[in-house]
């Protein structure tokens, strides 16, 4: 039985974060059943915090609840990848463009890249990569835009986890991240936004060719 660390904000929050971590690192795989009694026993809690955590995860799109199968980890397919990455392509480059134009600090993005480079396992690197992208869009100056991107953040991470399990592409993406940050730090908002758009589009195109995400840079620029 997994012991519950103390102190924790709440049992529900602990269970929520642990289930999310297991999903996003591939320990819990798409389609896998999430049984309340089993999870409660693993975490040493009652079924109530597990039930509340699963409700929250359903709201973020990481799990689904069906009448016949119960709660399962969300399946990842080309349609799901297209929906999530289409939103990212529409919003994330614009958020970065605004962050650069307003001269926002990108120290958090630099730190995240350093953590990704030092990472010794997939989970640590995945978390650092997620923080890198978030550090690019959060300082855009529009909190609503940031929250909208946060809404799809976990689903995008689930797509990435499935793609990386099939075909690890860490090195290529690390190089693209470095170039995006270099352009952003140079103050070239347009070039940074184009590089980010190309990075997001090319990833999902490689992982899910049938998703129909355009690989060209935004605004039709090659």
XYZ file of C-alpha atoms in Angstrom:
222
model
C 0.000 0.000 0.000
C 1.271 3.403 -0.932
C 1.729 5.587 2.121
C 0.239 9.062 2.017
C 2.888 11.732 2.596
C 2.242 14.297 5.290
C 1.507 17.076 5.396
C -0.631 17.371 2.265
C -3.185 20.065 1.327
C -5.969 17.493 1.389
C -6.443 13.824 0.683
C -8.414 14.631 -2.432
C -5.678 16.902 -3.755
C -3.031 14.261 -3.083
C -5.043 11.559 -4.861
C -5.782 13.931 -7.753
C -2.142 14.835 -8.318
C -0.957 11.242 -7.991
C -3.486 9.859 -10.467
C -2.667 12.700 -12.868
C 1.060 12.000 -12.539
C 0.551 8.321 -13.271
C -1.545 9.102 -16.348
C 0.845 11.681 -17.772
C 3.897 9.464 -17.251
C 2.254 6.413 -18.798
C 1.950 4.350 -15.645
C -1.810 4.455 -16.170
C -2.444 3.912 -19.869
C -5.270 5.126 -22.138
C -8.317 2.924 -21.766
C -7.241 1.555 -18.385
C -10.022 1.242 -15.814
C -9.795 3.387 -12.691
C -11.587 1.489 -9.943
C -12.390 3.543 -6.845
C -11.864 0.704 -4.370
C -8.513 -0.273 -5.860
C -7.228 3.302 -5.914
C -8.465 3.938 -2.387
C -6.536 0.898 -1.163
C -3.382 1.984 -3.004
C -3.476 5.473 -1.519
C -4.685 4.466 1.927
C -7.780 6.652 1.793
C -11.535 6.166 1.652
C -13.359 6.087 -1.671
C -14.638 9.651 -1.221
C -11.414 11.536 -2.099
C -10.837 9.123 -4.977
C -14.330 9.789 -6.314
C -13.837 13.559 -6.046
C -10.445 13.368 -7.719
C -11.855 11.352 -10.622
C -14.647 13.903 -11.079
C -12.075 16.675 -11.334
C -9.969 14.688 -13.799
C -13.050 14.046 -15.921
C -13.557 17.802 -16.044
C -10.026 18.304 -17.377
C -10.486 15.621 -20.032
C -7.926 13.145 -18.688
C -10.492 10.487 -17.784
C -13.934 9.571 -19.073
C -16.901 8.054 -17.294
C -19.209 5.761 -19.245
C -22.269 3.820 -18.152
C -20.804 0.472 -19.143
C -17.065 0.798 -18.574
C -17.017 3.095 -15.574
C -14.103 5.529 -15.253
C -11.183 4.963 -17.615
C -8.121 6.895 -18.736
C -9.036 8.820 -21.871
C -8.088 7.168 -25.132
C -5.830 9.166 -27.425
C -6.479 9.087 -31.149
C -6.003 11.379 -34.132
C -9.321 13.149 -33.558
C -8.490 13.953 -29.953
C -4.979 15.103 -30.907
C -6.368 17.347 -33.643
C -8.863 19.008 -31.307
C -6.305 19.709 -28.590
C -3.486 20.824 -30.849
C -5.754 22.969 -32.986
C -6.533 25.005 -29.864
C -2.847 25.238 -29.017
C -1.968 26.373 -32.528
C -4.606 29.087 -32.413
C -3.709 30.449 -28.993
C -0.188 29.563 -27.862
C 1.869 31.364 -30.549
C -0.231 34.493 -30.047
C 0.316 34.343 -26.295
C 4.080 34.084 -26.816
C 4.004 36.928 -29.338
C 2.319 39.151 -26.752
C 4.694 38.100 -23.986
C 7.722 39.029 -26.101
C 6.229 42.320 -27.255
C 5.578 43.412 -23.693
C 9.107 42.500 -22.629
C 7.966 39.895 -20.116
C 10.557 37.921 -18.198
C 11.213 34.459 -19.631
C 13.473 33.325 -16.803
C 10.994 30.582 -15.882
C 11.171 29.195 -19.422
C 14.979 29.221 -19.286
C 14.912 27.405 -15.943
C 12.478 24.812 -17.278
C 14.764 24.052 -20.216
C 17.671 23.590 -17.842
C 15.615 21.154 -15.746
C 14.618 19.224 -18.858
C 18.270 18.951 -19.875
C 19.209 17.606 -16.433
C 16.259 15.206 -16.249
C 17.114 11.585 -15.546
C 13.744 10.039 -16.383
C 10.764 10.519 -18.671
C 8.472 11.852 -15.955
C 10.897 14.591 -14.905
C 11.574 15.660 -18.477
C 7.894 15.655 -19.385
C 7.078 17.893 -16.426
C 9.883 20.306 -17.306
C 8.722 20.489 -20.920
C 5.179 21.274 -19.794
C 6.505 24.043 -17.558
C 8.553 25.449 -20.438
C 5.496 25.882 -22.633
C 3.470 27.342 -19.792
C 6.244 29.817 -18.986
C 5.997 31.107 -22.566
C 2.278 31.858 -22.502
C 1.521 32.843 -18.901
C 3.235 36.282 -19.102
C 1.201 37.274 -22.177
C -0.628 39.960 -20.212
C -4.072 38.392 -20.656
C -4.952 36.094 -17.728
C -7.980 34.698 -19.579
C -5.797 33.609 -22.490
C -3.460 31.891 -20.045
C -6.342 30.097 -18.353
C -7.708 28.922 -21.696
C -4.361 27.337 -22.514
C -4.203 25.818 -19.039
C -7.538 24.142 -19.800
C -5.990 22.011 -22.561
C -2.591 21.603 -20.921
C -3.245 18.197 -19.354
C -4.846 16.834 -22.505
C -1.871 17.991 -24.556
C 0.437 16.262 -22.082
C -1.553 13.043 -22.464
C -1.148 13.215 -26.250
C 2.581 13.780 -25.766
C 2.908 10.868 -23.344
C 1.332 8.478 -25.838
C 3.476 9.807 -28.690
C 6.715 9.622 -26.701
C 5.952 6.042 -25.623
C 5.727 5.033 -29.286
C 8.554 7.199 -30.647
C 10.727 9.200 -28.234
C 11.720 12.491 -29.855
C 13.187 14.342 -26.880
C 16.367 15.526 -28.601
C 14.616 17.074 -31.578
C 12.101 18.851 -29.377
C 14.820 20.073 -27.014
C 16.574 21.724 -29.945
C 13.333 23.349 -31.080
C 12.691 24.615 -27.552
C 16.136 26.206 -27.443
C 15.513 27.982 -30.740
C 12.085 29.241 -29.644
C 13.565 30.647 -26.454
C 16.524 32.188 -28.320
C 14.188 34.050 -30.664
C 11.963 35.160 -27.807
C 14.897 36.450 -25.771
C 16.186 38.334 -28.818
C 12.908 40.256 -28.861
C 11.750 38.914 -32.233
C 8.113 38.256 -31.364
C 7.044 37.236 -34.863
C 9.883 34.765 -35.416
C 9.409 33.253 -31.964
C 5.674 32.811 -32.590
C 6.321 31.200 -35.986
C 8.887 28.835 -34.509
C 6.479 27.833 -31.743
C 3.675 27.251 -34.251
C 5.925 25.041 -36.379
C 7.094 23.140 -33.288
C 3.569 22.346 -32.099
C 2.288 21.438 -35.573
C 5.214 19.213 -36.507
C 4.996 17.239 -33.259
C 1.388 16.185 -33.692
C 1.894 15.589 -37.418
C 4.726 13.148 -36.665
C 2.833 11.402 -33.884
C -0.634 11.376 -35.502
C -0.270 11.824 -39.289
C -4.014 11.406 -39.817
C -4.853 14.251 -37.435
C -4.781 16.743 -40.291
C -2.773 19.424 -38.444
C -0.927 21.679 -40.935
C 2.835 21.608 -40.475
C 3.462 24.973 -42.157
C 4.096 28.038 -40.096
C 1.228 30.309 -39.175
C -0.305 32.762 -41.587
C 0.773 30.533 -44.477
C 4.442 31.380 -44.120
C 6.772 28.502 -44.971
